[in-house]
Amino acid sequence: MQTFRDTGAYLQGHFRLTSGLHSSEYLQCALVLQHPEIAERFGRELASQLDACDVVASPAIGGLIIGHEVARALGARFIFTERDASGKMMLRRGFSVRSGEAAVVIEDVMTTGGSTREVIEALRAAGANVLAAGSIIDRSGGRVDLGVRRVALATLDVVAYPPEDCPMCKKGIAVEKPGSRPT
Ligand code: ZN
């Protein structure tokens, strides 16, 4: 967390998260991962909590840098998933997995686990054996259950509200969308 503060990646305000929930805090992983030496260190630290695997997979775009660094540290290859025109998460660009390959899914921040769950499903549909999932930050307080072992460098219990129950919305404070997706 100190690294996030030092790099300006820990934001405070009124944010609409990718999950649709509102929060007064946001961790902008891109700002911490703009420093390759930090990305490499986080990748090594996550890899040290994981077993060897054949392939690391991440959802684009957020998971790309950290997933690549975890794969480097594990000596595995790195692939990523993207959404097709219908919004379905899938392996594109000729990426594939062989039947029974050991896979790990890596994200930058996990809030609801939705993206990771979709990557796990895409890998399993392609025949991979998904061993574990990891993220730099787990914002769920450790509650997300993906049915596989899960690791994180920091587990936070960040308060997030449905928009209709958001105290900052009730005060009329403008909401920001700090991520990368169009609002
Ligand atoms: Zn709000």
PDB file of C-alpha atoms and ligand atoms in Angstrom:
ATOM      1  CA  MET A   1       0.000   0.000   0.000  1.00  0.00           C
ATOM      2  CA  GLN A   2       2.907   2.318   0.680  1.00  0.00           C
ATOM      3  CA  THR A   3       4.072   1.739  -2.881  1.00  0.00           C
ATOM      4  CA  PHE A   4       0.609   2.756  -4.126  1.00  0.00           C
ATOM      5  CA  ARG A   5       0.738   5.947  -2.025  1.00  0.00           C
ATOM      6  CA  ASP A   6       4.291   6.743  -3.140  1.00  0.00           C
ATOM      7  CA  THR A   7       3.357   6.492  -6.830  1.00  0.00           C
ATOM      8  CA  GLY A   8       0.060   8.421  -6.586  1.00  0.00           C
ATOM      9  CA  ALA A   9      -1.879   5.239  -7.385  1.00  0.00           C
ATOM     10  CA  TYR A  10      -4.065   5.495  -4.274  1.00  0.00           C
ATOM     11  CA  LEU A  11      -6.887   7.928  -5.076  1.00  0.00           C
ATOM     12  CA  GLN A  12      -9.554   9.335  -2.757  1.00  0.00           C
ATOM     13  CA  GLY A  13     -12.829  10.882  -3.937  1.00  0.00           C
ATOM     14  CA  HIS A  14     -16.106   9.472  -5.311  1.00  0.00           C
ATOM     15  CA  PHE A  15     -15.604   6.733  -7.853  1.00  0.00           C
ATOM     16  CA  ARG A  16     -17.719   4.439  -9.954  1.00  0.00           C
ATOM     17  CA  LEU A  17     -15.945   1.091 -10.039  1.00  0.00           C
ATOM     18  CA  THR A  18     -15.982  -1.307 -12.983  1.00  0.00           C
ATOM     19  CA  SER A  19     -18.387  -3.439 -10.930  1.00  0.00           C
ATOM     20  CA  GLY A  20     -20.874  -0.510 -10.965  1.00  0.00           C
ATOM     21  CA  LEU A  21     -20.487   0.070  -7.221  1.00  0.00           C
ATOM     22  CA  HIS A  22     -19.442   3.466  -5.822  1.00  0.00           C
ATOM     23  CA  SER A  23     -16.502   3.959  -3.464  1.00  0.00           C
ATOM     24  CA  SER A  24     -14.507   6.756  -1.819  1.00  0.00           C
ATOM     25  CA  GLU A  25     -11.216   5.018  -2.619  1.00  0.00           C
ATOM     26  CA  TYR A  26      -9.660   3.802  -5.830  1.00  0.00           C
ATOM     27  CA  LEU A  27      -6.429   2.017  -6.569  1.00  0.00           C
ATOM     28  CA  GLN A  28      -5.207   2.952 -10.038  1.00  0.00           C
ATOM     29  CA  CYS A  29      -2.875   0.039 -10.683  1.00  0.00           C
ATOM     30  CA  ALA A  30      -1.712   1.491 -14.008  1.00  0.00           C
ATOM     31  CA  LEU A  31      -0.004   4.279 -12.063  1.00  0.00           C
ATOM     32  CA  VAL A  32       2.002   1.881  -9.934  1.00  0.00           C
ATOM     33  CA  LEU A  33       2.709  -0.482 -12.837  1.00  0.00           C
ATOM     34  CA  GLN A  34       4.083   2.342 -15.007  1.00  0.00           C
ATOM     35  CA  HIS A  35       7.302   1.634 -13.095  1.00  0.00           C
ATOM     36  CA  PRO A  36       8.708  -1.594 -14.554  1.00  0.00           C
ATOM     37  CA  GLU A  37      10.890  -2.325 -11.531  1.00  0.00           C
ATOM     38  CA  ILE A  38       7.797  -2.252  -9.280  1.00  0.00           C
ATOM     39  CA  ALA A  39       5.817  -4.413 -11.718  1.00  0.00           C
ATOM     40  CA  GLU A  40       8.670  -6.916 -11.729  1.00  0.00           C
ATOM     41  CA  ARG A  41       8.851  -6.971  -7.929  1.00  0.00           C
ATOM     42  CA  PHE A  42       5.065  -7.405  -7.533  1.00  0.00           C
ATOM     43  CA  GLY A  43       5.200 -10.182 -10.126  1.00  0.00           C
ATOM     44  CA  ARG A  44       7.939 -11.994  -8.209  1.00  0.00           C
ATOM     45  CA  GLU A  45       6.060 -11.587  -4.921  1.00  0.00           C
ATOM     46  CA  LEU A  46       2.840 -13.015  -6.386  1.00  0.00           C
ATOM     47  CA  ALA A  47       4.748 -15.843  -8.083  1.00  0.00           C
ATOM     48  CA  SER A  48       6.357 -16.796  -4.750  1.00  0.00           C
ATOM     49  CA  GLN A  49       2.850 -17.602  -3.437  1.00  0.00           C
ATOM     50  CA  LEU A  50       1.944 -19.749  -6.448  1.00  0.00           C
ATOM     51  CA  ASP A  51       2.880 -23.230  -7.639  1.00  0.00           C
ATOM     52  CA  ALA A  52       4.615 -23.774 -10.954  1.00  0.00           C
ATOM     53  CA  CYS A  53       2.311 -23.724 -13.972  1.00  0.00           C
ATOM     54  CA  ASP A  54       2.508 -23.896 -17.756  1.00  0.00           C
ATOM     55  CA  VAL A  55       0.624 -20.743 -18.543  1.00  0.00           C
ATOM     56  CA  VAL A  56      -0.481 -17.524 -16.863  1.00  0.00           C
ATOM     57  CA  ALA A  57      -3.586 -15.817 -18.255  1.00  0.00           C
ATOM     58  CA  SER A  58      -4.992 -12.357 -17.541  1.00  0.00           C
ATOM     59  CA  PRO A  59      -7.954 -10.296 -18.681  1.00  0.00           C
ATOM     60  CA  ALA A  60      -6.913  -7.381 -20.931  1.00  0.00           C
ATOM     61  CA  ILE A  61      -6.118  -4.611 -20.272  1.00  0.00           C
ATOM     62  CA  GLY A  62      -5.708  -4.376 -16.515  1.00  0.00           C
ATOM     63  CA  GLY A  63      -4.080  -7.757 -16.010  1.00  0.00           C
ATOM     64  CA  LEU A  64      -1.552  -7.574 -18.833  1.00  0.00           C
ATOM     65  CA  ILE A  65       1.490  -6.117 -17.113  1.00  0.00           C
ATOM     66  CA  ILE A  66       1.241  -7.932 -13.803  1.00  0.00           C
ATOM     67  CA  GLY A  67       0.284 -11.218 -15.492  1.00  0.00           C
ATOM     68  CA  HIS A  68       3.305 -10.945 -17.759  1.00  0.00           C
ATOM     69  CA  GLU A  69       5.596 -10.360 -14.767  1.00  0.00           C
ATOM     70  CA  VAL A  70       4.128 -13.293 -12.824  1.00  0.00           C
ATOM     71  CA  ALA A  71       4.642 -15.516 -15.890  1.00  0.00           C
ATOM     72  CA  ARG A  72       8.237 -14.317 -16.181  1.00  0.00           C
ATOM     73  CA  ALA A  73       8.884 -15.162 -12.506  1.00  0.00           C
ATOM     74  CA  LEU A  74       7.252 -18.607 -12.851  1.00  0.00           C
ATOM     75  CA  GLY A  75       8.975 -19.434 -16.134  1.00  0.00           C
ATOM     76  CA  ALA A  76       5.551 -19.879 -17.738  1.00  0.00           C
ATOM     77  CA  ARG A  77       4.153 -18.386 -20.928  1.00  0.00           C
ATOM     78  CA  PHE A  78       1.681 -15.541 -20.805  1.00  0.00           C
ATOM     79  CA  ILE A  79      -1.607 -15.196 -22.684  1.00  0.00           C
ATOM     80  CA  PHE A  80      -4.574 -12.875 -22.274  1.00  0.00           C
ATOM     81  CA  THR A  81      -8.295 -12.824 -22.858  1.00  0.00           C
ATOM     82  CA  GLU A  82     -10.361 -10.112 -24.511  1.00  0.00           C
ATOM     83  CA  ARG A  83     -14.054  -9.581 -25.019  1.00  0.00           C
ATOM     84  CA  ASP A  84     -15.576 -10.309 -28.419  1.00  0.00           C
ATOM     85  CA  ALA A  85     -18.248  -8.115 -30.019  1.00  0.00           C
ATOM     86  CA  SER A  86     -20.939  -9.750 -27.850  1.00  0.00           C
ATOM     87  CA  GLY A  87     -18.933  -9.081 -24.653  1.00  0.00           C
ATOM     88  CA  LYS A  88     -17.868 -12.697 -24.135  1.00  0.00           C
ATOM     89  CA  MET A  89     -14.377 -13.120 -22.626  1.00  0.00           C
ATOM     90  CA  MET A  90     -12.244 -15.296 -24.882  1.00  0.00           C
ATOM     91  CA  LEU A  91      -8.771 -16.201 -26.105  1.00  0.00           C
ATOM     92  CA  ARG A  92      -8.068 -14.387 -29.364  1.00  0.00           C
ATOM     93  CA  ARG A  93      -4.971 -13.597 -31.500  1.00  0.00           C
ATOM     94  CA  GLY A  94      -4.249 -17.310 -31.946  1.00  0.00           C
ATOM     95  CA  PHE A  95      -3.749 -17.914 -28.209  1.00  0.00           C
ATOM     96  CA  SER A  96      -4.613 -21.438 -27.103  1.00  0.00           C
ATOM     97  CA  VAL A  97      -4.033 -23.884 -24.263  1.00  0.00           C
ATOM     98  CA  ARG A  98      -3.422 -27.615 -24.551  1.00  0.00           C
ATOM     99  CA  SER A  99      -5.679 -30.078 -22.768  1.00  0.00           C
ATOM    100  CA  GLY A 100      -4.632 -30.428 -19.126  1.00  0.00           C
ATOM    101  CA  GLU A 101      -2.175 -27.524 -19.101  1.00  0.00           C
ATOM    102  CA  ALA A 102      -1.738 -26.032 -15.644  1.00  0.00           C
ATOM    103  CA  ALA A 103      -2.925 -22.432 -15.634  1.00  0.00           C
ATOM    104  CA  VAL A 104      -3.001 -19.515 -13.210  1.00  0.00           C
ATOM    105  CA  VAL A 105      -5.175 -16.410 -13.671  1.00  0.00           C
ATOM    106  CA  ILE A 106      -3.730 -13.034 -12.653  1.00  0.00           C
ATOM    107  CA  GLU A 107      -5.510  -9.683 -12.345  1.00  0.00           C
ATOM    108  CA  ASP A 108      -4.445  -6.295 -11.061  1.00  0.00           C
ATOM    109  CA  VAL A 109      -7.369  -5.659  -8.694  1.00  0.00           C
ATOM    110  CA  MET A 110     -10.113  -8.060  -7.730  1.00  0.00           C
ATOM    111  CA  THR A 111     -13.364  -6.547  -6.518  1.00  0.00           C
ATOM    112  CA  THR A 112     -16.178  -8.968  -7.347  1.00  0.00           C
ATOM    113  CA  GLY A 113     -14.012 -11.546  -9.120  1.00  0.00           C
ATOM    114  CA  GLY A 114     -16.215 -11.261 -12.199  1.00  0.00           C
ATOM    115  CA  SER A 115     -13.441 -10.854 -14.783  1.00  0.00           C
ATOM    116  CA  THR A 116     -11.286 -13.554 -13.210  1.00  0.00           C
ATOM    117  CA  ARG A 117     -14.237 -15.929 -13.175  1.00  0.00           C
ATOM    118  CA  GLU A 118     -14.764 -15.304 -16.892  1.00  0.00           C
ATOM    119  CA  VAL A 119     -11.081 -15.962 -17.639  1.00  0.00           C
ATOM    120  CA  ILE A 120     -11.237 -19.205 -15.631  1.00  0.00           C
ATOM    121  CA  GLU A 121     -14.275 -20.276 -17.673  1.00  0.00           C
ATOM    122  CA  ALA A 122     -12.563 -19.435 -20.973  1.00  0.00           C
ATOM    123  CA  LEU A 123      -9.464 -21.440 -19.952  1.00  0.00           C
ATOM    124  CA  ARG A 124     -11.496 -24.424 -18.791  1.00  0.00           C
ATOM    125  CA  ALA A 125     -13.526 -24.373 -21.995  1.00  0.00           C
ATOM    126  CA  ALA A 126     -10.185 -24.607 -23.832  1.00  0.00           C
ATOM    127  CA  GLY A 127      -9.148 -27.614 -21.694  1.00  0.00           C
ATOM    128  CA  ALA A 128      -6.790 -26.012 -19.149  1.00  0.00           C
ATOM    129  CA  ASN A 129      -6.515 -27.093 -15.517  1.00  0.00           C
ATOM    130  CA  VAL A 130      -6.868 -23.839 -13.548  1.00  0.00           C
ATOM    131  CA  LEU A 131      -4.823 -24.128 -10.344  1.00  0.00           C
ATOM    132  CA  ALA A 132      -5.167 -20.708  -8.749  1.00  0.00           C
ATOM    133  CA  ALA A 133      -5.960 -17.038  -9.195  1.00  0.00           C
ATOM    134  CA  GLY A 134      -3.984 -14.066  -7.958  1.00  0.00           C
ATOM    135  CA  SER A 135      -4.191 -10.294  -7.856  1.00  0.00           C
ATOM    136  CA  ILE A 136      -2.061  -7.440  -6.590  1.00  0.00           C
ATOM    137  CA  ILE A 137      -5.019  -6.157  -4.585  1.00  0.00           C
ATOM    138  CA  ASP A 138      -8.012  -8.071  -3.283  1.00  0.00           C
ATOM    139  CA  ARG A 139     -10.689  -5.473  -2.541  1.00  0.00           C
ATOM    140  CA  SER A 140     -13.220  -8.091  -1.448  1.00  0.00           C
ATOM    141  CA  GLY A 141     -11.762  -8.582   2.026  1.00  0.00           C
ATOM    142  CA  GLY A 142     -10.932 -12.119   0.917  1.00  0.00           C
ATOM    143  CA  ARG A 143     -14.603 -12.986   0.404  1.00  0.00           C
ATOM    144  CA  VAL A 144     -14.594 -13.720  -3.340  1.00  0.00           C
ATOM    145  CA  ASP A 145     -14.795 -17.489  -3.865  1.00  0.00           C
ATOM    146  CA  LEU A 146     -13.663 -18.604  -7.306  1.00  0.00           C
ATOM    147  CA  GLY A 147     -13.471 -22.307  -6.459  1.00  0.00           C
ATOM    148  CA  VAL A 148      -9.674 -22.244  -6.846  1.00  0.00           C
ATOM    149  CA  ARG A 149      -6.884 -21.170  -4.510  1.00  0.00           C
ATOM    150  CA  ARG A 150      -6.516 -17.412  -4.396  1.00  0.00           C
ATOM    151  CA  VAL A 151      -3.564 -15.188  -3.482  1.00  0.00           C
ATOM    152  CA  ALA A 152      -3.087 -11.415  -3.255  1.00  0.00           C
ATOM    153  CA  LEU A 153      -0.326  -9.048  -2.166  1.00  0.00           C
ATOM    154  CA  ALA A 154      -2.796  -6.927  -0.176  1.00  0.00           C
ATOM    155  CA  THR A 155      -6.300  -7.765   0.984  1.00  0.00           C
ATOM    156  CA  LEU A 156      -8.489  -4.747   1.672  1.00  0.00           C
ATOM    157  CA  ASP A 157     -12.026  -4.441   2.907  1.00  0.00           C
ATOM    158  CA  VAL A 158     -13.039  -1.387   0.899  1.00  0.00           C
ATOM    159  CA  VAL A 159     -16.531  -0.103   1.459  1.00  0.00           C
ATOM    160  CA  ALA A 160     -18.448   0.095  -1.820  1.00  0.00           C
ATOM    161  CA  TYR A 161     -22.092   1.021  -2.297  1.00  0.00           C
ATOM    162  CA  PRO A 162     -24.764   0.350  -4.899  1.00  0.00           C
ATOM    163  CA  PRO A 163     -25.422   3.809  -6.474  1.00  0.00           C
ATOM    164  CA  GLU A 164     -28.878   4.009  -4.859  1.00  0.00           C
ATOM    165  CA  ASP A 165     -27.342   3.614  -1.377  1.00  0.00           C
ATOM    166  CA  CYS A 166     -24.230   5.747  -1.958  1.00  0.00           C
ATOM    167  CA  PRO A 167     -23.814   8.483   0.705  1.00  0.00           C
ATOM    168  CA  MET A 168     -21.632  10.578  -1.665  1.00  0.00           C
ATOM    169  CA  CYS A 169     -24.360  10.473  -4.354  1.00  0.00           C
ATOM    170  CA  LYS A 170     -26.886  11.552  -1.717  1.00  0.00           C
ATOM    171  CA  LYS A 171     -24.672  14.596  -0.989  1.00  0.00           C
ATOM    172  CA  GLY A 172     -24.672  15.418  -4.711  1.00  0.00           C
ATOM    173  CA  ILE A 173     -20.919  14.883  -5.165  1.00  0.00           C
ATOM    174  CA  ALA A 174     -20.047  14.235  -8.813  1.00  0.00           C
ATOM    175  CA  VAL A 175     -18.935  10.674  -9.483  1.00  0.00           C
ATOM    176  CA  GLU A 176     -15.751   9.910 -11.401  1.00  0.00           C
ATOM    177  CA  LYS A 177     -15.013   6.870 -13.505  1.00  0.00           C
ATOM    178  CA  PRO A 178     -11.286   6.408 -12.878  1.00  0.00           C
ATOM    179  CA  GLY A 179     -10.817   3.233 -14.919  1.00  0.00           C
ATOM    180  CA  SER A 180     -10.198   2.912 -18.621  1.00  0.00           C
ATOM    181  CA  ARG A 181     -13.589   1.813 -19.948  1.00  0.00           C
ATOM    182  CA  PRO A 182     -15.847   4.441 -21.520  1.00  0.00           C
ATOM    183  CA  THR A 183     -18.588   5.524 -19.155  1.00  0.00           C
TER     184      THR A 183
HETATM  185 ZN    ZN B   1     -21.986   7.509  -5.465  1.00  0.00          ZN
END
